[in-house]
Tab-separated table of C-alpha atoms and ligand atoms in Angstrom:
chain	number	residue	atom	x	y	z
A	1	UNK	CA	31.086	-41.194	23.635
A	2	UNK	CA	28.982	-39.446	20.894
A	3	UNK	CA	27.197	-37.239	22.978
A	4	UNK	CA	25.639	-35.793	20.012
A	5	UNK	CA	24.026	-39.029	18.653
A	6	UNK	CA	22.611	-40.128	21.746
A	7	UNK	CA	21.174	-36.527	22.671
A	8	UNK	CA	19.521	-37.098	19.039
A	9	UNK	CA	18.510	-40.643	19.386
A	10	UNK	CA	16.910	-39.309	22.865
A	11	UNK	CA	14.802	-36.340	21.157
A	12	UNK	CA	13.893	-38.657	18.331
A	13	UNK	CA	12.230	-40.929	20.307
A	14	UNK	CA	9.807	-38.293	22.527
A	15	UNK	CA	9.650	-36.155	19.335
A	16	UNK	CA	6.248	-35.201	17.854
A	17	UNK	CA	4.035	-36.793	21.087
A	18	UNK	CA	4.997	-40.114	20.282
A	19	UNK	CA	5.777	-43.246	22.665
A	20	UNK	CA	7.210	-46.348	23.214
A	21	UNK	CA	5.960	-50.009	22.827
A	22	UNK	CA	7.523	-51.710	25.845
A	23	UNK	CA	7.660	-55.317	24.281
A	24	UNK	CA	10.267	-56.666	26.300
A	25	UNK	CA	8.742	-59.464	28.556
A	26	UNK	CA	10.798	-62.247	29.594
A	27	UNK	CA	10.044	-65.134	28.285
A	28	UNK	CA	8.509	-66.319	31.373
A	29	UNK	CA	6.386	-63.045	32.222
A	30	UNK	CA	5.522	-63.746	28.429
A	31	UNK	CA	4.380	-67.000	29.816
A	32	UNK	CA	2.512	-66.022	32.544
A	33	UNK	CA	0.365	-63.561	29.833
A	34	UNK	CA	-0.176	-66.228	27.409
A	35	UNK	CA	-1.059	-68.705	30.218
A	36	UNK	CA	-3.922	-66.201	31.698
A	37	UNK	CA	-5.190	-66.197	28.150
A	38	UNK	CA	-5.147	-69.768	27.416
A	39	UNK	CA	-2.725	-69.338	24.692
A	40	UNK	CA	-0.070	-71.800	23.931
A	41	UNK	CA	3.703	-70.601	25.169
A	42	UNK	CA	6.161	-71.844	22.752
A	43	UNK	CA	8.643	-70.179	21.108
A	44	UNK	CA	7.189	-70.005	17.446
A	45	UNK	CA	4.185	-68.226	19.350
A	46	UNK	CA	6.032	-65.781	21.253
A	47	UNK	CA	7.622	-65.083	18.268
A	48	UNK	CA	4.427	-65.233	16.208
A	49	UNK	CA	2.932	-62.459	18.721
A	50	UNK	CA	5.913	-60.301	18.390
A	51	UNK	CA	5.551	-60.333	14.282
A	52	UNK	CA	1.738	-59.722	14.704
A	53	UNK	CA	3.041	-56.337	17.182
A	54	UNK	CA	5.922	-55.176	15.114
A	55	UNK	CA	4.276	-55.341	11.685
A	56	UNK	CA	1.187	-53.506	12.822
A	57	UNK	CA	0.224	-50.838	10.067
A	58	UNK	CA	0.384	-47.346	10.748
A	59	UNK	CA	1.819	-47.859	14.402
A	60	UNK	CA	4.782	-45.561	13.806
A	61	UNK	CA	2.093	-42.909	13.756
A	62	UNK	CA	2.136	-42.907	17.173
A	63	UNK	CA	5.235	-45.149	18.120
A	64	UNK	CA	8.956	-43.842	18.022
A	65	UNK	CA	10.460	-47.072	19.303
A	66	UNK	CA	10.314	-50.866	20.566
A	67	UNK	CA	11.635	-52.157	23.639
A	68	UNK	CA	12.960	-55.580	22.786
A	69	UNK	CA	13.590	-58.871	24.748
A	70	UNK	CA	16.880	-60.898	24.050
A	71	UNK	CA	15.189	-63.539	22.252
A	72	UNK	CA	12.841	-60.814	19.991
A	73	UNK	CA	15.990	-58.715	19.049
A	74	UNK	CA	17.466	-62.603	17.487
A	75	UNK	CA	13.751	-62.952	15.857
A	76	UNK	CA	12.582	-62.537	11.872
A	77	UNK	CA	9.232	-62.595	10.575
A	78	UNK	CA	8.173	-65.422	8.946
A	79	UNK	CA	9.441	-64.718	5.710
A	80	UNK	CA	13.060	-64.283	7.276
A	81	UNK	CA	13.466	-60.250	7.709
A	82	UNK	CA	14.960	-59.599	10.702
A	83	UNK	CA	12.658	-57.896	13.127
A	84	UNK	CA	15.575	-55.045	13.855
A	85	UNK	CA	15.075	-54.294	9.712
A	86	UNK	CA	11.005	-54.514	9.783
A	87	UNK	CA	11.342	-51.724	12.488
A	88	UNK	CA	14.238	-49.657	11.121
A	89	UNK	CA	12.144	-49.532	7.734
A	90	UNK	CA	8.833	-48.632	9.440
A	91	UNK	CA	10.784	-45.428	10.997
A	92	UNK	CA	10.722	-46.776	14.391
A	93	UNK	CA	14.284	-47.402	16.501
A	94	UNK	CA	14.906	-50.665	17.991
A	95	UNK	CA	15.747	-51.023	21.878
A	96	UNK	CA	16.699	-53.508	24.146
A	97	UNK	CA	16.271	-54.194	27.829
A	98	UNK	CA	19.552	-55.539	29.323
A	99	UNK	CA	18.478	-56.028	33.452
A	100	UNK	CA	18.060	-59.803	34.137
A	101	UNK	CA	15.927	-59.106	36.406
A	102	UNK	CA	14.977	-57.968	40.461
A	103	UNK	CA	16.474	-60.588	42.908
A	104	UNK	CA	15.898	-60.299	46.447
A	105	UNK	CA	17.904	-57.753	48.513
A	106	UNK	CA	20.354	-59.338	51.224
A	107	UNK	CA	19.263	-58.899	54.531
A	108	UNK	CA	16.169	-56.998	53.180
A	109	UNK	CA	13.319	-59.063	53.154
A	110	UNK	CA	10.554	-57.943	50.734
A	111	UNK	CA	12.918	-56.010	48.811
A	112	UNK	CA	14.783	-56.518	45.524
A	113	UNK	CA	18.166	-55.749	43.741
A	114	UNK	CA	17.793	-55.647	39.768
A	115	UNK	CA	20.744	-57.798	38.585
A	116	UNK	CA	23.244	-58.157	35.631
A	117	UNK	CA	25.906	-55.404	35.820
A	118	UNK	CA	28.296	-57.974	35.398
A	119	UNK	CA	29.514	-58.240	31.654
A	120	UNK	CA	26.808	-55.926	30.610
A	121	UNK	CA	29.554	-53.538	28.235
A	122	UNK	CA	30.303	-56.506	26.477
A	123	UNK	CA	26.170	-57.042	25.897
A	124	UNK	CA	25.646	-53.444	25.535
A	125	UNK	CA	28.199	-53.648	22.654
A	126	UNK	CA	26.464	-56.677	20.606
A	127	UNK	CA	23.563	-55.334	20.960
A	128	UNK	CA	24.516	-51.753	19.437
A	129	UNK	CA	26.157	-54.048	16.454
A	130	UNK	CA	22.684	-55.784	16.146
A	131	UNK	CA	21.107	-51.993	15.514
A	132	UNK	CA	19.907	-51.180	19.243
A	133	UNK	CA	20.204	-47.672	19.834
A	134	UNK	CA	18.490	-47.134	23.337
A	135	UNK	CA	18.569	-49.583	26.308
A	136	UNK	CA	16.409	-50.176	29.427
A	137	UNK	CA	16.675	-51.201	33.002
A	138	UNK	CA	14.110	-51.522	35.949
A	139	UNK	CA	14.799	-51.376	39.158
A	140	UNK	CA	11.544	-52.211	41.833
A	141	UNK	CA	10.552	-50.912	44.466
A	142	UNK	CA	7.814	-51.769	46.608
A	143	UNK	CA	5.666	-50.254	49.400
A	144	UNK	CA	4.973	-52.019	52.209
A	145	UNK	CA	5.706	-51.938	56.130
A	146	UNK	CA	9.070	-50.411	56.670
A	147	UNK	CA	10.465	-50.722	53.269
A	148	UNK	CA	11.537	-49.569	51.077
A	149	UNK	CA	14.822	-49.307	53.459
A	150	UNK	CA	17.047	-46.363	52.581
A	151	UNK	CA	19.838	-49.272	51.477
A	152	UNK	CA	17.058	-50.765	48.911
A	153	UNK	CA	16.681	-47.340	47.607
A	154	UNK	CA	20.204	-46.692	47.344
A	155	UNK	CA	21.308	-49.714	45.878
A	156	UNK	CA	19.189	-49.837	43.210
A	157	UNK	CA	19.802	-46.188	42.372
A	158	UNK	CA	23.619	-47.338	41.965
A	159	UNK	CA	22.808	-49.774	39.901
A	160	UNK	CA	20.441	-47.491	37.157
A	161	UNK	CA	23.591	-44.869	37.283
A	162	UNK	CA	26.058	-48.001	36.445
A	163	UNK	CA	24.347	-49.203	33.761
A	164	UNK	CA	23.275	-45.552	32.315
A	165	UNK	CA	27.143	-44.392	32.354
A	166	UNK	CA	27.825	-48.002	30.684
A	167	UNK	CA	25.038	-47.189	27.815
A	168	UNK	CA	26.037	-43.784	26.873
A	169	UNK	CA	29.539	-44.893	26.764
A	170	UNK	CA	28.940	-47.816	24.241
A	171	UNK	CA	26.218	-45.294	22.138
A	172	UNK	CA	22.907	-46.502	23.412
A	173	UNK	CA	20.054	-43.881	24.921
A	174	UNK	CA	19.985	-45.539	28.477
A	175	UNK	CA	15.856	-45.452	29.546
A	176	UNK	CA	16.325	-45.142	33.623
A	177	UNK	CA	13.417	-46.693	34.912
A	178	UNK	CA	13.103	-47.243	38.946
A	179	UNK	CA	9.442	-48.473	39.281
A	180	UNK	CA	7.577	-47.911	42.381
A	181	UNK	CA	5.025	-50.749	42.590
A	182	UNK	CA	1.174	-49.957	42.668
A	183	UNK	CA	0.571	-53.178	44.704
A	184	UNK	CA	-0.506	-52.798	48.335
A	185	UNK	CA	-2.758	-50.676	50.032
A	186	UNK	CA	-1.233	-47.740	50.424
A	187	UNK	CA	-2.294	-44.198	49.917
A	188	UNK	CA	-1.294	-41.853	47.466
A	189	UNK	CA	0.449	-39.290	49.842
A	190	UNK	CA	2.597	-42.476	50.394
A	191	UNK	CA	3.256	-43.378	46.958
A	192	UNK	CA	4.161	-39.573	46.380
A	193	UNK	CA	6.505	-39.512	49.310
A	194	UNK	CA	8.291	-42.873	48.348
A	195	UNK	CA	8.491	-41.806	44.475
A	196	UNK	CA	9.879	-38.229	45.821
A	197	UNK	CA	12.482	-40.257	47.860
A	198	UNK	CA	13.475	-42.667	44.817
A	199	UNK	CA	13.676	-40.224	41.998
A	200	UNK	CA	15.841	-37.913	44.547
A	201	UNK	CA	18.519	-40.879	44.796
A	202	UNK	CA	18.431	-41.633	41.269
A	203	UNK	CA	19.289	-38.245	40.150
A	204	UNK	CA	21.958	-37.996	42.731
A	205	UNK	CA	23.891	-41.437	41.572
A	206	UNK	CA	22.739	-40.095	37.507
A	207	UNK	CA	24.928	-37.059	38.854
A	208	UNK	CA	27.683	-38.460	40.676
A	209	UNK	CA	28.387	-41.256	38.298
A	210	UNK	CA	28.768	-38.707	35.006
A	211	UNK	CA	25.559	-39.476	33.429
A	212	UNK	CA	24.664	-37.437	30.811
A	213	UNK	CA	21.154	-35.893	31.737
A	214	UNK	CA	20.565	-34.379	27.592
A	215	UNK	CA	21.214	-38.011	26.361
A	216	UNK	CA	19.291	-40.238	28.790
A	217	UNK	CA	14.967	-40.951	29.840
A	218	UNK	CA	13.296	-41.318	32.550
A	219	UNK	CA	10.764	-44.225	32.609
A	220	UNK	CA	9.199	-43.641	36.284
A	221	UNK	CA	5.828	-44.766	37.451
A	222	UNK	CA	2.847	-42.729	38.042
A	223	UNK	CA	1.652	-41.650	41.246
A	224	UNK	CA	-1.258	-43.469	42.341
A	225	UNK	CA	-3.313	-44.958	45.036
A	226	UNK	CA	-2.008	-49.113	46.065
A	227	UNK	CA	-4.203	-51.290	44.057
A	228	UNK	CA	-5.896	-52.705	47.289
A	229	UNK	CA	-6.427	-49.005	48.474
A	230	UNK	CA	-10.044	-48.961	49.609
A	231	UNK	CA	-9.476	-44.768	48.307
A	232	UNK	CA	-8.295	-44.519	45.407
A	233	UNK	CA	-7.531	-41.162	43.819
A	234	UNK	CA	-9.251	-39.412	41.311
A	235	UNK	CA	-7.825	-38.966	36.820
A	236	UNK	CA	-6.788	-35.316	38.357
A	237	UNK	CA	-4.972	-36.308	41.586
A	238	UNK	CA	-3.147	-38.764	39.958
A	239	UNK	CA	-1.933	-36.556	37.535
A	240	UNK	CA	-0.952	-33.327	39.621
A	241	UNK	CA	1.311	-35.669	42.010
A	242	UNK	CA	2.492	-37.009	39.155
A	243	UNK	CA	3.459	-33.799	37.605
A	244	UNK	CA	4.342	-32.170	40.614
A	245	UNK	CA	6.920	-34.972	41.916
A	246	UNK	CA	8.530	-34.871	38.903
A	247	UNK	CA	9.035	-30.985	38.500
A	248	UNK	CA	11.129	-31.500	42.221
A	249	UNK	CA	12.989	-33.955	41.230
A	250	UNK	CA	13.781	-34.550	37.356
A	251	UNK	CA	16.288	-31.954	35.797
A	252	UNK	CA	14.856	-29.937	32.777
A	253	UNK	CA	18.052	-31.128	31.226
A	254	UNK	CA	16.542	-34.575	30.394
A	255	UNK	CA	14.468	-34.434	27.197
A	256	UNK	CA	11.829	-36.828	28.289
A	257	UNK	CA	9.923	-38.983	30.686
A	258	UNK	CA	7.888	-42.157	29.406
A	259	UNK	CA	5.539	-43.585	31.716
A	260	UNK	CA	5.249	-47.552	32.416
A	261	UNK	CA	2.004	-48.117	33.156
A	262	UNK	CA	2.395	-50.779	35.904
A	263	UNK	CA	-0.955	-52.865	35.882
A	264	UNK	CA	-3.477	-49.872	34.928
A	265	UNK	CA	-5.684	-50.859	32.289
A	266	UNK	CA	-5.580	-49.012	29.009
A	267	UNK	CA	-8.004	-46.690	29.462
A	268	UNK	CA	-7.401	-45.502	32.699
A	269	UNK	CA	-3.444	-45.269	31.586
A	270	UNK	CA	-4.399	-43.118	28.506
A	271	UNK	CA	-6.805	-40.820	31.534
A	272	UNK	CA	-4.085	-40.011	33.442
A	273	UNK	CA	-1.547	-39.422	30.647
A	274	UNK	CA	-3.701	-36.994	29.203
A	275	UNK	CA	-4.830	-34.837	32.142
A	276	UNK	CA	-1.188	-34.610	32.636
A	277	UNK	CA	-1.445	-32.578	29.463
A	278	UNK	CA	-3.886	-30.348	30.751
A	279	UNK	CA	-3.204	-26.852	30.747
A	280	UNK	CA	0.432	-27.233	31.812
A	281	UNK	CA	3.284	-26.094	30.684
A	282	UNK	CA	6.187	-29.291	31.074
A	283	UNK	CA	9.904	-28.744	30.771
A	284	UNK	CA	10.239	-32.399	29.108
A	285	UNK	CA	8.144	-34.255	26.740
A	286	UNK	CA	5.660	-36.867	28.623
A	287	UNK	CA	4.345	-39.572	27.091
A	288	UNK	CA	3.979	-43.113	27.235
A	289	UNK	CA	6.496	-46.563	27.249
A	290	UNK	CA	3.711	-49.190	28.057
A	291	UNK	CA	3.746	-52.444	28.388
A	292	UNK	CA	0.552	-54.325	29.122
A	293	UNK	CA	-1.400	-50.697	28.831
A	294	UNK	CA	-0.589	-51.040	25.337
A	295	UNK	CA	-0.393	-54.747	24.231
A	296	UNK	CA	-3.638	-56.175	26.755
A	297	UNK	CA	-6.446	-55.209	24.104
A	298	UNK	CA	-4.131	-57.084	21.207
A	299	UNK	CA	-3.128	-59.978	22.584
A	300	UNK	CA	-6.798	-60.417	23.756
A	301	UNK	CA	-8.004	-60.051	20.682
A	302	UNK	CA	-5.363	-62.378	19.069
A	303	UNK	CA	-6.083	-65.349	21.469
A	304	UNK	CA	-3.149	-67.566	19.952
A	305	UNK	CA	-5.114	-67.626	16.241
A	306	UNK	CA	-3.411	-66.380	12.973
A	307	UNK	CA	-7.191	-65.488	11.749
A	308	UNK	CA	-6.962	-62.835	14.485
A	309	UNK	CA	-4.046	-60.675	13.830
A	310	UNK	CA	-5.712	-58.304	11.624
A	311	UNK	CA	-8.111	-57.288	14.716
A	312	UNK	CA	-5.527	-57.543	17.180
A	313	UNK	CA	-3.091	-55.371	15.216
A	314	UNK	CA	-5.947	-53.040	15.162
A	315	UNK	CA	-6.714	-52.735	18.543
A	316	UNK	CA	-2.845	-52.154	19.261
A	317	UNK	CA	-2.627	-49.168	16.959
A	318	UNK	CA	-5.855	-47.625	18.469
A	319	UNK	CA	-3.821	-48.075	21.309
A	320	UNK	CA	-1.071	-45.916	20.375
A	321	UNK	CA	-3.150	-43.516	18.681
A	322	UNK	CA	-5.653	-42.504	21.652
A	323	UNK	CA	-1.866	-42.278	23.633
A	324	UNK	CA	-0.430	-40.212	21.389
A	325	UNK	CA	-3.545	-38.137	21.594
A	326	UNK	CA	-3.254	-38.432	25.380
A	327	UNK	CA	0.042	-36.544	24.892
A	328	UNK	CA	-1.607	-33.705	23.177
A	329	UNK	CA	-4.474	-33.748	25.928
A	330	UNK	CA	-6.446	-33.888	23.068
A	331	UNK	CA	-7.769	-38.250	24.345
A	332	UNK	CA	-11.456	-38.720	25.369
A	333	UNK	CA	-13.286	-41.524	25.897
A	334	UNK	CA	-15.373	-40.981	22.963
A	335	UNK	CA	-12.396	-42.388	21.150
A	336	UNK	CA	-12.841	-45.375	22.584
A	337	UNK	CA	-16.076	-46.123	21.171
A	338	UNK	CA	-15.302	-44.981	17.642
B	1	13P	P1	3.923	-51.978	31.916
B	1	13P	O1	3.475	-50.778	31.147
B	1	13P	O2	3.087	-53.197	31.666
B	1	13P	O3	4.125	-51.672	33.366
B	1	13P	O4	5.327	-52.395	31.344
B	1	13P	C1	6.281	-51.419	31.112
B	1	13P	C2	7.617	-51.957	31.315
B	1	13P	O5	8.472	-51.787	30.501
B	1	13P	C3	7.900	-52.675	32.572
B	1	13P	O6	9.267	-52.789	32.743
């Protein structure tokens, strides 16, 4: 193992309040997106959107990195350049999520196992030849009546630990990300209880299994109120649980935690980020990995039509920019109407 290189890599990518572009969909959560949208789902357009993403202008301003899908990481733009070389040469580092995905839990209805352990040094391998240098996994966990079960926590806590040792070990920056669902209608005191309990068990495995703390991040979830919670808390509540799970249970020794953004919308996703940054003093770099927080407003505005990438590709980098501001607390909502 180079520890040095991936304690680098790890920096780099939370260095100078920048974030990630989670890209990675599957191609059938790609599907579902482009179906809500009325967009055709072939291939040529899945790989048509991921051009229009990658060769945004001026999105390494605020982006360090890409989280890539299996079939994306094989892609080229039109003209033939391999997507890993548009990225390399815009500054940005190329990752790759390697899970294939939460299956249900055995005797644990309502909860899930994230699979594909299974000849994942051998992937882990091609894809550091390709030019990945950071991976990422998601285990799920949801909230609802009597789960999660300590043996749904647990398991999926193995797993992250197994697949972080395997990463470091081949060269690639494992991103750790156990995701505690917003759906249901719980409260926030529950969501900062269950988060408390996950995070603890992930450390522990992180620990036990030899994971290297300096040369890993932490993709969690925020701590919010259940999407059908008739209370839902306020910018500033969500951000002091937030803030204050994390200082009990992730190690200064990691040098950063990226948030998903789990079905927020953008704005509210760039709120919380930012009052995060208020006035606080944080032992890692915070900022953002989103997914949909990041992409919604682009693919929108693309719609499926090549005359639309320009404006799409816009609203993706004002995106990144009023994140990257978020990470300074320096994002207001008067950037959103400029
Ligand atoms: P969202 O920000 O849309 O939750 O996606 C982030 C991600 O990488 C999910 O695994």
């Amino acid at each position: 193992m180079n520890t040095q290189a991936l304690i680098d890599t790890a920096k780099a990518l939370v260095a100078d309040n920048k974030g990630l572009l989670a890209m990675d969909e599957s191609s059938s959560t790609c599907r579902k997106r482009f179906v809500e949208q009325g967009i055709e789902d072939t291939e040529e357009m899945r790989r048509a959107y991921r051009e229009l993403l990658i060769t945004t202008p001026r999105l390494a301003e605020s982006v360090s990195g890409l989280i890539l899908f299996d079939e994306t990481i094989h892609q080229a733009k039109k003209d033939g350049t391999p997507f890993i070389d548009l990225i390399r040469q815009a500054g940005m580092i190329p990752g790759i999520k390697v899970d294939l995905g939460a299956k249900p839990l055995a005797g644990h209805p309502g909860e899930t196992v994230t699979e594909g352990l299974d000849g994942l040094r051998k992937r882990l391998e091609d894809y550091f030849k390709l030019g990945a240098r950071f991976a990422k996994w998601r285990g799920v966990i949801t909230i609802g009546d009597g789960i999660p079960s300590d043996a749904g926590i647990a398991v999926n806590a193995h797993a992250l630990a197994r697949y972080a040792a395997l990463c470091q070990e081949v060269g690639l920056v494992p991103i750790v990300e156990p995701e505690v669902l917003m759906d249901g209608n719980h409260s926030l005191a529950r969501c900062t209880e269950v988060t408390e309990q996950v995070l603890h068990a992930v450390f522990t495995e992180l620990n036990a299994q030899g994971v290297l703390l300096e040369g890993m991040l932490l993709k969690p979830n925020m701590v919010t109120s259940g999407t059908d919670s008739a209370e839902q808390a306020s910018v500033e509540a969500v951000a002091a649980a937030t803030i204050n799970t994390l200082l009990l249970c992730v190690p200064a020794a990691v040098p950063g935690i990226a948030f998903l953004s789990g079905g927020q919308s953008a704005e509210l996703a760039s709120a919380h980020l930012n009052d995060m940054h208020q006035g606080r003093s944080l032992p890692w770099a915070v900022t953002f990995s989103y997914g949909r927080a990041l992409q919604q407003p682009a693919l929108s505005a693309w719609n499926g039509e090549p005359a639309n990438v320009e404006v799409a590709q816009q609203a993706l980098a004002h995106r990144a920019a009023c994140n990257r501001a978020a990470c300074q607390g320096a994002y207001n909502t008067g950037m959103e109407r400029s």
